[in-house]
């Protein structure tokens, strides 16, 4: 159970770091 919580925490942390570049790439694609 604790491992599942830790895994979710890591995934959320990675998503937070990935969301910004993803938004930037989406803005660049839509601006084309």
PDB file of C-alpha atoms in Angstrom:
ATOM      1  CA  UNK A   1       0.000   0.000   0.000  1.00  0.00           C
ATOM      2  CA  UNK A   2       2.821   2.366   0.882  1.00  0.00           C
ATOM      3  CA  UNK A   3       4.633   1.491  -2.342  1.00  0.00           C
ATOM      4  CA  UNK A   4       1.519   2.364  -4.335  1.00  0.00           C
ATOM      5  CA  UNK A   5       1.334   5.773  -2.623  1.00  0.00           C
ATOM      6  CA  UNK A   6       5.037   6.380  -3.266  1.00  0.00           C
ATOM      7  CA  UNK A   7       4.606   5.354  -6.903  1.00  0.00           C
ATOM      8  CA  UNK A   8       1.705   7.783  -7.348  1.00  0.00           C
ATOM      9  CA  UNK A   9       3.770  10.550  -5.732  1.00  0.00           C
ATOM     10  CA  UNK A  10       6.662   9.902  -8.128  1.00  0.00           C
ATOM     11  CA  UNK A  11       4.340   9.833 -11.142  1.00  0.00           C
ATOM     12  CA  UNK A  12       2.736  13.133 -10.099  1.00  0.00           C
ATOM     13  CA  UNK A  13       6.174  14.672  -9.640  1.00  0.00           C
ATOM     14  CA  UNK A  14       7.276  13.527 -13.098  1.00  0.00           C
ATOM     15  CA  UNK A  15       4.064  14.846 -14.625  1.00  0.00           C
ATOM     16  CA  UNK A  16       4.652  18.262 -13.068  1.00  0.00           C
ATOM     17  CA  UNK A  17       8.093  18.385 -14.711  1.00  0.00           C
ATOM     18  CA  UNK A  18       6.711  17.136 -18.034  1.00  0.00           C
ATOM     19  CA  UNK A  19       3.634  19.380 -18.219  1.00  0.00           C
ATOM     20  CA  UNK A  20       5.606  22.585 -18.899  1.00  0.00           C
ATOM     21  CA  UNK A  21       7.581  21.283 -21.926  1.00  0.00           C
ATOM     22  CA  UNK A  22       4.406  19.599 -23.153  1.00  0.00           C
ATOM     23  CA  UNK A  23       2.491  22.899 -22.999  1.00  0.00           C
ATOM     24  CA  UNK A  24       5.317  24.690 -24.780  1.00  0.00           C
ATOM     25  CA  UNK A  25       5.407  22.077 -27.547  1.00  0.00           C
ATOM     26  CA  UNK A  26       1.625  22.243 -27.890  1.00  0.00           C
ATOM     27  CA  UNK A  27       1.761  26.046 -28.184  1.00  0.00           C
ATOM     28  CA  UNK A  28       4.480  25.779 -30.831  1.00  0.00           C
ATOM     29  CA  UNK A  29       2.505  23.185 -32.803  1.00  0.00           C
ATOM     30  CA  UNK A  30      -0.743  25.159 -32.655  1.00  0.00           C
ATOM     31  CA  UNK A  31       1.059  28.372 -33.644  1.00  0.00           C
ATOM     32  CA  UNK A  32       2.218  26.655 -36.833  1.00  0.00           C
TER      33      UNK A  32
END
